[in-house]
Tab-separated table of C-alpha atoms and ligand atoms in Angstrom:
chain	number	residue	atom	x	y	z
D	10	UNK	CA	108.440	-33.731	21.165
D	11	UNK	CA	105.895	-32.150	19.038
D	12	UNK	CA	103.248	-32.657	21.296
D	13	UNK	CA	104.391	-31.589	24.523
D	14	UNK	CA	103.032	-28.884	26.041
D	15	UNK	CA	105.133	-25.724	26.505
D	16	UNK	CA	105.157	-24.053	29.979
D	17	UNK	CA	105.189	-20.638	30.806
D	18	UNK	CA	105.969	-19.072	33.623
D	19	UNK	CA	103.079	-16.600	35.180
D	20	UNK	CA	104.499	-13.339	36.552
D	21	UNK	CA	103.821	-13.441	40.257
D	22	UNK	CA	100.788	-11.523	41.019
D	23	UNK	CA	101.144	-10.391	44.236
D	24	UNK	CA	97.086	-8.922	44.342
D	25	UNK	CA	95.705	-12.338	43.121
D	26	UNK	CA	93.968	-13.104	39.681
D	27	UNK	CA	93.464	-10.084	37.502
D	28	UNK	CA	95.016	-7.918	39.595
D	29	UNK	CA	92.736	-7.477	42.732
D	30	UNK	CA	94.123	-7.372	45.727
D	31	UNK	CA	93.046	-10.184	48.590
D	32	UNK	CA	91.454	-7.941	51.179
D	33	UNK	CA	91.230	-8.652	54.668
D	34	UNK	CA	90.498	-6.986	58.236
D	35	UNK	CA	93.689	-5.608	58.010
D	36	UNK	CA	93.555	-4.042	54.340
D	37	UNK	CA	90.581	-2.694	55.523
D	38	UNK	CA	92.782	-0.797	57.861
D	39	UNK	CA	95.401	0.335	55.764
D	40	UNK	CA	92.514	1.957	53.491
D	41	UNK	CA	91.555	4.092	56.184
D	42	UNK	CA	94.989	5.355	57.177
D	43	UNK	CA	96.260	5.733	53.858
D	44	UNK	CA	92.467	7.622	53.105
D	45	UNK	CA	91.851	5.097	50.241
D	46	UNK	CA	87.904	4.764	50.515
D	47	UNK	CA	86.329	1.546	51.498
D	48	UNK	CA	83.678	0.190	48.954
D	49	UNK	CA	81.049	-2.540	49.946
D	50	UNK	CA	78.347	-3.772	48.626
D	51	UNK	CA	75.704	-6.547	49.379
D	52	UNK	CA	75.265	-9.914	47.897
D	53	UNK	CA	72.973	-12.844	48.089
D	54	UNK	CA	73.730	-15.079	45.856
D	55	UNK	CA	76.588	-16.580	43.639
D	56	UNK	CA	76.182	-15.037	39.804
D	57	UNK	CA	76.399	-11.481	41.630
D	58	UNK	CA	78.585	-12.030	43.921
D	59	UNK	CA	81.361	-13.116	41.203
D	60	UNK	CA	80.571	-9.468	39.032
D	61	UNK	CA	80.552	-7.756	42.374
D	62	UNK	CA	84.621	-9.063	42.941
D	63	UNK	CA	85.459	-8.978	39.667
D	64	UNK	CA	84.624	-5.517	39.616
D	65	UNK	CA	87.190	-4.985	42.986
D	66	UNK	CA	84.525	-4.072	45.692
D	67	UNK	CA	86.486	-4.252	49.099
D	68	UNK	CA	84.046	-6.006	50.559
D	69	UNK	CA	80.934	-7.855	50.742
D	70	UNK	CA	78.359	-7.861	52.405
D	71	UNK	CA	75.842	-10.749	53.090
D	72	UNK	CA	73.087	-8.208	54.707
D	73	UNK	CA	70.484	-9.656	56.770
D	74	UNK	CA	68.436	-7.395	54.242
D	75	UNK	CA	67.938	-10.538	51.941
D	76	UNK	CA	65.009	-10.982	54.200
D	77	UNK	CA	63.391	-7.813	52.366
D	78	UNK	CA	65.254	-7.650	49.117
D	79	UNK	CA	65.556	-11.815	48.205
D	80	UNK	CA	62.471	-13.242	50.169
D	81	UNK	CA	59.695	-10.310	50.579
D	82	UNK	CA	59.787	-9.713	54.376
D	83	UNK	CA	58.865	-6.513	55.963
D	84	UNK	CA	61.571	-6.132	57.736
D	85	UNK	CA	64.689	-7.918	58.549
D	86	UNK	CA	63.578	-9.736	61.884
D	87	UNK	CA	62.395	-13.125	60.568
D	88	UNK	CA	65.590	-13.826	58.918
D	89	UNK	CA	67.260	-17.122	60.270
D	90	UNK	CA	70.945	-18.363	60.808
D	91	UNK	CA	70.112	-21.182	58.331
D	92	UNK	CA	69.002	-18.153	55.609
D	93	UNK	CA	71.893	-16.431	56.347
D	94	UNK	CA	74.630	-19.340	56.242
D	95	UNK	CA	72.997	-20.720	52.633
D	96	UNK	CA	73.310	-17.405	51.491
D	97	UNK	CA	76.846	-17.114	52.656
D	98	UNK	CA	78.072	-19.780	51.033
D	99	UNK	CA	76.870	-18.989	47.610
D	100	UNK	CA	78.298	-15.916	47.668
D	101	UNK	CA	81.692	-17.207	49.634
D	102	UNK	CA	81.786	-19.469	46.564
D	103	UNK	CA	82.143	-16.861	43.988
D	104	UNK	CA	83.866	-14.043	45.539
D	105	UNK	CA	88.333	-14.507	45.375
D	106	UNK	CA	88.953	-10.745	46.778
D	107	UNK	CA	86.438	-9.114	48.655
D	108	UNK	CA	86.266	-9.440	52.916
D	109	UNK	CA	83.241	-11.312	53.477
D	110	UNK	CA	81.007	-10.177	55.926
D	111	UNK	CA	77.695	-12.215	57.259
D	112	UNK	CA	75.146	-10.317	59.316
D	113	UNK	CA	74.130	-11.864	62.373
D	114	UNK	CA	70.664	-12.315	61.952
D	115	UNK	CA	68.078	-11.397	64.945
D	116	UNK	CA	68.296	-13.562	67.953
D	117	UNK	CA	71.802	-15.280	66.593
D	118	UNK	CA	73.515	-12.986	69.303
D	119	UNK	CA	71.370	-11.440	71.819
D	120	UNK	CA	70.492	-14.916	73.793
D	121	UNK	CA	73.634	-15.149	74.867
D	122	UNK	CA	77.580	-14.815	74.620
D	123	UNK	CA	77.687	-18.662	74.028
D	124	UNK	CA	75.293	-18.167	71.655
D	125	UNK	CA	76.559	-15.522	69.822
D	126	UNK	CA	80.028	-17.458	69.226
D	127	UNK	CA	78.517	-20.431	68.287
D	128	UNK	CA	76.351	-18.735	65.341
D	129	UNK	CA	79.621	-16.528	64.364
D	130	UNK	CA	81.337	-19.810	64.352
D	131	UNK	CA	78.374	-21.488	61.990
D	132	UNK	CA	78.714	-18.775	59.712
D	133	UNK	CA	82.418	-18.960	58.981
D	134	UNK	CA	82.606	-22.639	59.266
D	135	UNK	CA	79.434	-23.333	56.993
D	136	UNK	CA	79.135	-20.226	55.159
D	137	UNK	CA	82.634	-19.521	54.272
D	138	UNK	CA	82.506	-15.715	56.172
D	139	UNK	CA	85.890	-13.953	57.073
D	140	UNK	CA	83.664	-11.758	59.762
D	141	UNK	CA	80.393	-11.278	60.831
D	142	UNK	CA	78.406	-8.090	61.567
D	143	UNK	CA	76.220	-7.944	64.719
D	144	UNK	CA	74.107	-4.393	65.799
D	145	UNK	CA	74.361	-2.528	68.738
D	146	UNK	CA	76.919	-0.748	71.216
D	147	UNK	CA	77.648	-0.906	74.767
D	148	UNK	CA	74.766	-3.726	75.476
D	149	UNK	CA	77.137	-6.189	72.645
D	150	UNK	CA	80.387	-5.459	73.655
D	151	UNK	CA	80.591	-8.794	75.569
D	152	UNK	CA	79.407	-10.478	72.555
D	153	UNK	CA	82.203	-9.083	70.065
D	154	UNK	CA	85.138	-9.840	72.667
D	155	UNK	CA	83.829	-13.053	72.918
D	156	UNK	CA	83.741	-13.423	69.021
D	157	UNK	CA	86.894	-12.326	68.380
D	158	UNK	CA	88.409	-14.132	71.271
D	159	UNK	CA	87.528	-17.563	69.180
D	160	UNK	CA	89.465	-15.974	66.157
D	161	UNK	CA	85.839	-14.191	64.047
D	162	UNK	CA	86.985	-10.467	63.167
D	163	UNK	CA	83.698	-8.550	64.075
D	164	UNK	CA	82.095	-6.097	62.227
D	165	UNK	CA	80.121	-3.637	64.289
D	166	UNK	CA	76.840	-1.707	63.441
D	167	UNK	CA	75.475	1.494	64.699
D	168	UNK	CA	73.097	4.427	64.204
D	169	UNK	CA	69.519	2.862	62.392
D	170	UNK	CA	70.205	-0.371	63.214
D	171	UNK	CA	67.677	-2.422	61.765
D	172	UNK	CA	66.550	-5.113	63.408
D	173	UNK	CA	65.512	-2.496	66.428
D	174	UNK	CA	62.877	-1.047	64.058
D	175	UNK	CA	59.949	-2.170	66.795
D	176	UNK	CA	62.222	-0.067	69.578
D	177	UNK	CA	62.501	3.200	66.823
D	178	UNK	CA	59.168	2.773	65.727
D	179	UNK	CA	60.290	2.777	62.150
D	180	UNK	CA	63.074	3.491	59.977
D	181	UNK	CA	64.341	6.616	61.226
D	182	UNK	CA	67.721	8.842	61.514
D	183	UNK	CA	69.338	8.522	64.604
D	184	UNK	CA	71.645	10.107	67.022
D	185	UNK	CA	69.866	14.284	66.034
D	186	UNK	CA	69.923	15.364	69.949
D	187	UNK	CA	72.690	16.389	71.743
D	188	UNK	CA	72.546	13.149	73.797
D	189	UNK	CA	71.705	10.429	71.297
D	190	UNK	CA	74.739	11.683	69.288
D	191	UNK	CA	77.075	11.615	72.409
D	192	UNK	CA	76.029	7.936	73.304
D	193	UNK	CA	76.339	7.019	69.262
D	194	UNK	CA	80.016	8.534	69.890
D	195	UNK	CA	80.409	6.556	73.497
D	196	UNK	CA	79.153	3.704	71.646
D	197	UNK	CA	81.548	3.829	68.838
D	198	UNK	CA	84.219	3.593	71.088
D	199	UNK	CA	82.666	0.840	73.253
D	200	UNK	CA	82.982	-1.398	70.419
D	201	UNK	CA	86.408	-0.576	68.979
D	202	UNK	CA	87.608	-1.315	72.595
D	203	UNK	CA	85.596	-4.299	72.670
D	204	UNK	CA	87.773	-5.530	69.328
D	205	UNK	CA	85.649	-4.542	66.257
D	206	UNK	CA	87.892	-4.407	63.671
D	207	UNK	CA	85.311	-1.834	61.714
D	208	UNK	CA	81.645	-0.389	62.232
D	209	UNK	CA	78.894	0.259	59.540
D	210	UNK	CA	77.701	3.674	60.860
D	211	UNK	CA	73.674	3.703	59.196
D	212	UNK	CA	71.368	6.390	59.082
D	213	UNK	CA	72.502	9.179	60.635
D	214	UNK	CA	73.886	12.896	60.483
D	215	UNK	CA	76.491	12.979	58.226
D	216	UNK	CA	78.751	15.502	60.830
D	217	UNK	CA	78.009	13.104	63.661
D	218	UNK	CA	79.496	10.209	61.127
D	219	UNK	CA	82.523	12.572	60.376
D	220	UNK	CA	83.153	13.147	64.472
D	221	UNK	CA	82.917	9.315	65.056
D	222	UNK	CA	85.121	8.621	62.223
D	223	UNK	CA	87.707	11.000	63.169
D	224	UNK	CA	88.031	9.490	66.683
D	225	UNK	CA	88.106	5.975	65.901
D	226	UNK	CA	90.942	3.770	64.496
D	227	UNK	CA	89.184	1.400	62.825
D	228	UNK	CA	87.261	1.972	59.926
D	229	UNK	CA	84.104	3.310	59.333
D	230	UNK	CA	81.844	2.475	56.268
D	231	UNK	CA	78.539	4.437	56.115
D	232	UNK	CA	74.793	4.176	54.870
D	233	UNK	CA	72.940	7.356	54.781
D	234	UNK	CA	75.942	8.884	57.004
D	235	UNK	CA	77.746	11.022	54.382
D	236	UNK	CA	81.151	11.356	52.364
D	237	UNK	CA	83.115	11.994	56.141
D	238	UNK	CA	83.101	7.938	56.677
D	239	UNK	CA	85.917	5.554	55.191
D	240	UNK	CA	83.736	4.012	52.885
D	241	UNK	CA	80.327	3.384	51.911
D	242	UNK	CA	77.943	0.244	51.442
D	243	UNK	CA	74.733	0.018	49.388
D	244	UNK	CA	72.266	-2.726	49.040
D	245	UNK	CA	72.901	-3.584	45.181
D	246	UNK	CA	69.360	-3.739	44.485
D	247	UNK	CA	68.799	-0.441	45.607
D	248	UNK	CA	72.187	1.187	43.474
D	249	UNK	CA	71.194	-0.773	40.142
D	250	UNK	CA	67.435	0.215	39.888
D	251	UNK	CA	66.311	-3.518	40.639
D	252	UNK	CA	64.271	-2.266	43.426
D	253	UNK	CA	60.669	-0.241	43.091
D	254	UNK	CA	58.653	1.760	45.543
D	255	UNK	CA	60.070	4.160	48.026
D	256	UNK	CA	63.425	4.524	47.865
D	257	UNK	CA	65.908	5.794	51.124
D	258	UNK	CA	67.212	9.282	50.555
D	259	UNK	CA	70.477	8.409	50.864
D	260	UNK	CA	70.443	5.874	48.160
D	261	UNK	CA	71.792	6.623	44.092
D	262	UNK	CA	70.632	4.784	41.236
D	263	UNK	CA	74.029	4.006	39.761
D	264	UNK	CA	72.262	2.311	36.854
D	265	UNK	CA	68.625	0.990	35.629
D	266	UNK	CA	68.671	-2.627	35.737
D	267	UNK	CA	65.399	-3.165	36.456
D	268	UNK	CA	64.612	-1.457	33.255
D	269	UNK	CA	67.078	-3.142	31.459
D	270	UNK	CA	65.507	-6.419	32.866
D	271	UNK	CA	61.622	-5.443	32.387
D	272	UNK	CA	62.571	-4.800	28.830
D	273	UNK	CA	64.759	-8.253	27.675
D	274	UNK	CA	61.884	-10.171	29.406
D	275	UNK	CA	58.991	-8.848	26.756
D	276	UNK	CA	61.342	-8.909	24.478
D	277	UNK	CA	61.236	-12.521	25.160
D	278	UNK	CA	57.854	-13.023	25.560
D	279	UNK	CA	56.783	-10.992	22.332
D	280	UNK	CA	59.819	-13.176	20.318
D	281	UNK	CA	58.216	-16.360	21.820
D	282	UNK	CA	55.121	-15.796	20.772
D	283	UNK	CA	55.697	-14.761	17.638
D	284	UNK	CA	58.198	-17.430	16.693
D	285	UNK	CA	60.658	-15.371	15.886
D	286	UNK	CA	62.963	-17.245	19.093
D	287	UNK	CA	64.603	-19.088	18.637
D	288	UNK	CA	66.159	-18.622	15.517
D	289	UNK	CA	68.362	-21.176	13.695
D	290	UNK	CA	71.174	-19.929	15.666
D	291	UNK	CA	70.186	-21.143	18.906
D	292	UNK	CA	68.693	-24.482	17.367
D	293	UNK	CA	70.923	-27.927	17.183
D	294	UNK	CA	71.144	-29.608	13.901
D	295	UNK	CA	70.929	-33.339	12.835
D	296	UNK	CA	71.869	-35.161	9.548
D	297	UNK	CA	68.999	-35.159	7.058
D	298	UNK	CA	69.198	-38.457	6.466
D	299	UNK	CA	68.644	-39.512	9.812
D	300	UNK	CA	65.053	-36.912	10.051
D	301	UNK	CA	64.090	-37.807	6.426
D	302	UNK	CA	64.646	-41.454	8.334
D	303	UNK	CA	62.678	-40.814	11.100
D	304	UNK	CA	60.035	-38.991	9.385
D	305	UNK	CA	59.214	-41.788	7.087
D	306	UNK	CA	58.697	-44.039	10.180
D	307	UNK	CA	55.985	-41.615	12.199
D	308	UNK	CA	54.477	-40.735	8.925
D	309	UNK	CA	55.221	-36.855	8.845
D	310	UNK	CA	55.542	-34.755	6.288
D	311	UNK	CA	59.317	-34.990	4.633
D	312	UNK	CA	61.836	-32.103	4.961
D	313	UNK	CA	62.114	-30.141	2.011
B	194	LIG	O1	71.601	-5.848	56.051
B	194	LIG	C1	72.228	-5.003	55.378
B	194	LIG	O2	72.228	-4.994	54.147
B	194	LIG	C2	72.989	-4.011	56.129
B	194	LIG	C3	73.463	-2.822	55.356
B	194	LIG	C4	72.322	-1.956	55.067
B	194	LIG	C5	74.540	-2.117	56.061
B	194	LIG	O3	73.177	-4.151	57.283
């Protein structure tokens, strides 16, 4: 019985693999009424997706912002469903913990309700989302009944919502006068009623965000909307460094990876020029014999 294998038994994990939890709509949840901040970040593709989990992020986020961080756009408005859903489902591939959240790209919901639960649909059937995230308040409240009425938790978005820029005239804070604050607030709780099982509050006042927080029950996870919200999402470009040019105010460089990248690529460069890579280490070997062999028949110059 020498070779049989021996089996152990694994102490039940109850979190999952290496100790992260599975999180969920309703984890989500529990972080905000047990005050146990939210972290999400965006992903676009598979290889960072799978350090983003490993690293326990709550949840990602599949931003309709790949159309400016992953393919050069302006802005985020000629992003499709079919760019969304591929992206999706790299990252649904890698990711075992985090609550994965697709954007609703422009025109994927405003059509129509029909419309809009037939793209949410597409992105968790063929992208592998748990929920989707769709912008707006009062004016999509149809939409995200009608979403999570076919079974799609919804993920709302308010304050600088992107893909309005063209109604904002730019990237700016919202919701600084009395009345754009109070509608932000009215609009908040438009969309919990609606179903929204959380809102991404972006770009605005970060006492506004703490009010709107404070008088909803489902979570609140904030860009540029200060420490009041549940939690907080960055694009991970923008928190590593990858990113150059004009940076938002509200974002921190956690690290320099752009740096770090800009300087292992010349490294590479000057090594391949010089010869230096690769070395022997990264080379496979074969039996002198058979290259003395082979060098006799094509006439080269023997090994020494
Ligand atoms: O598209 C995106 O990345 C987003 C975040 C900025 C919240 O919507």
């Amino acid at each position: 019985m020498e070779n049989q294998t021996k089996l152990t038994v694994q102490p039940e994990n109850k979190q999952g693999g290496k100790g992260l939890r599975k999180n969920t709509a309703t984890t989500l949840m529990q972080q905000k009424q047990s005050g146990d901040k939210i972290t999400m970040l965006t992903a676009y593709d598979y290889t960072t997706a799978k350090i983003i989990d490993e690293c326990g992020v709550n949840s990602i986020l599949i931003g309709d912002s790949l159309g400016m961080v992953m393919m050069g756009y302006e802005n985020t408005l000629p992003v499709t469903m079919e760019d969304m859903i591929h992206h999706t489902a790299a990252v649904s591939r890698a990711a075992e913990h985090a609550f994965i959240v697709a954007d609703m790209p422009f025109m994927s919901y405003q059509v129509s309700v029909e419309e809009a639960v037939f793209n949410a649909g597409r992105l968790v059937k063929e992208g592998g989302a748990h929920a989707v995230k769709l912008e707006g308040g009062a004016q999509v409240c149809d939409r995200i009944r009608a979403i999570v009425n076919a079974a799609v938790p919804v993920v709302a978005h308010l304050g600088l919502t992107p893909q309005s820029v063209n109604v904002f005239g730019g990237f700016k804070v919202q919701g600084k006068s009395f009345d754009k604050a109070k509608q932000l607030i009215e609009d908040a709780l438009s969309i919990q009623q609606a179903g929204a099982c959380a809102v991404v509050l972006e770009g605005i006042p970060a006492e506004l965000a703490k009010i709107i927080t404070n008088k909803l029950s489902i979570p609140t996870i904030g860009i540029g909307a200060g420490n009041g919200c549940d939690g907080q999402v960055l694009v991970y470009q923008d928190m590593l460094g990858l990113t150059t040019g004009h940076t938002a105010k509200f974002v921190k460089r956690f690290a320099n990876v752009g740096e770090v990248m800009r300087q292992g690529i010349n490294d590479y460069i000057n090594e391949t020029k010089s010869g230096d890579f690769p070395a022997a280490e990264h080379t496979y070997a074969i039996d002198d014999d058979i290259i003395n062999q082979l060098i006799k028949e094509y006439d080269q110059v023997e090994n020494s």
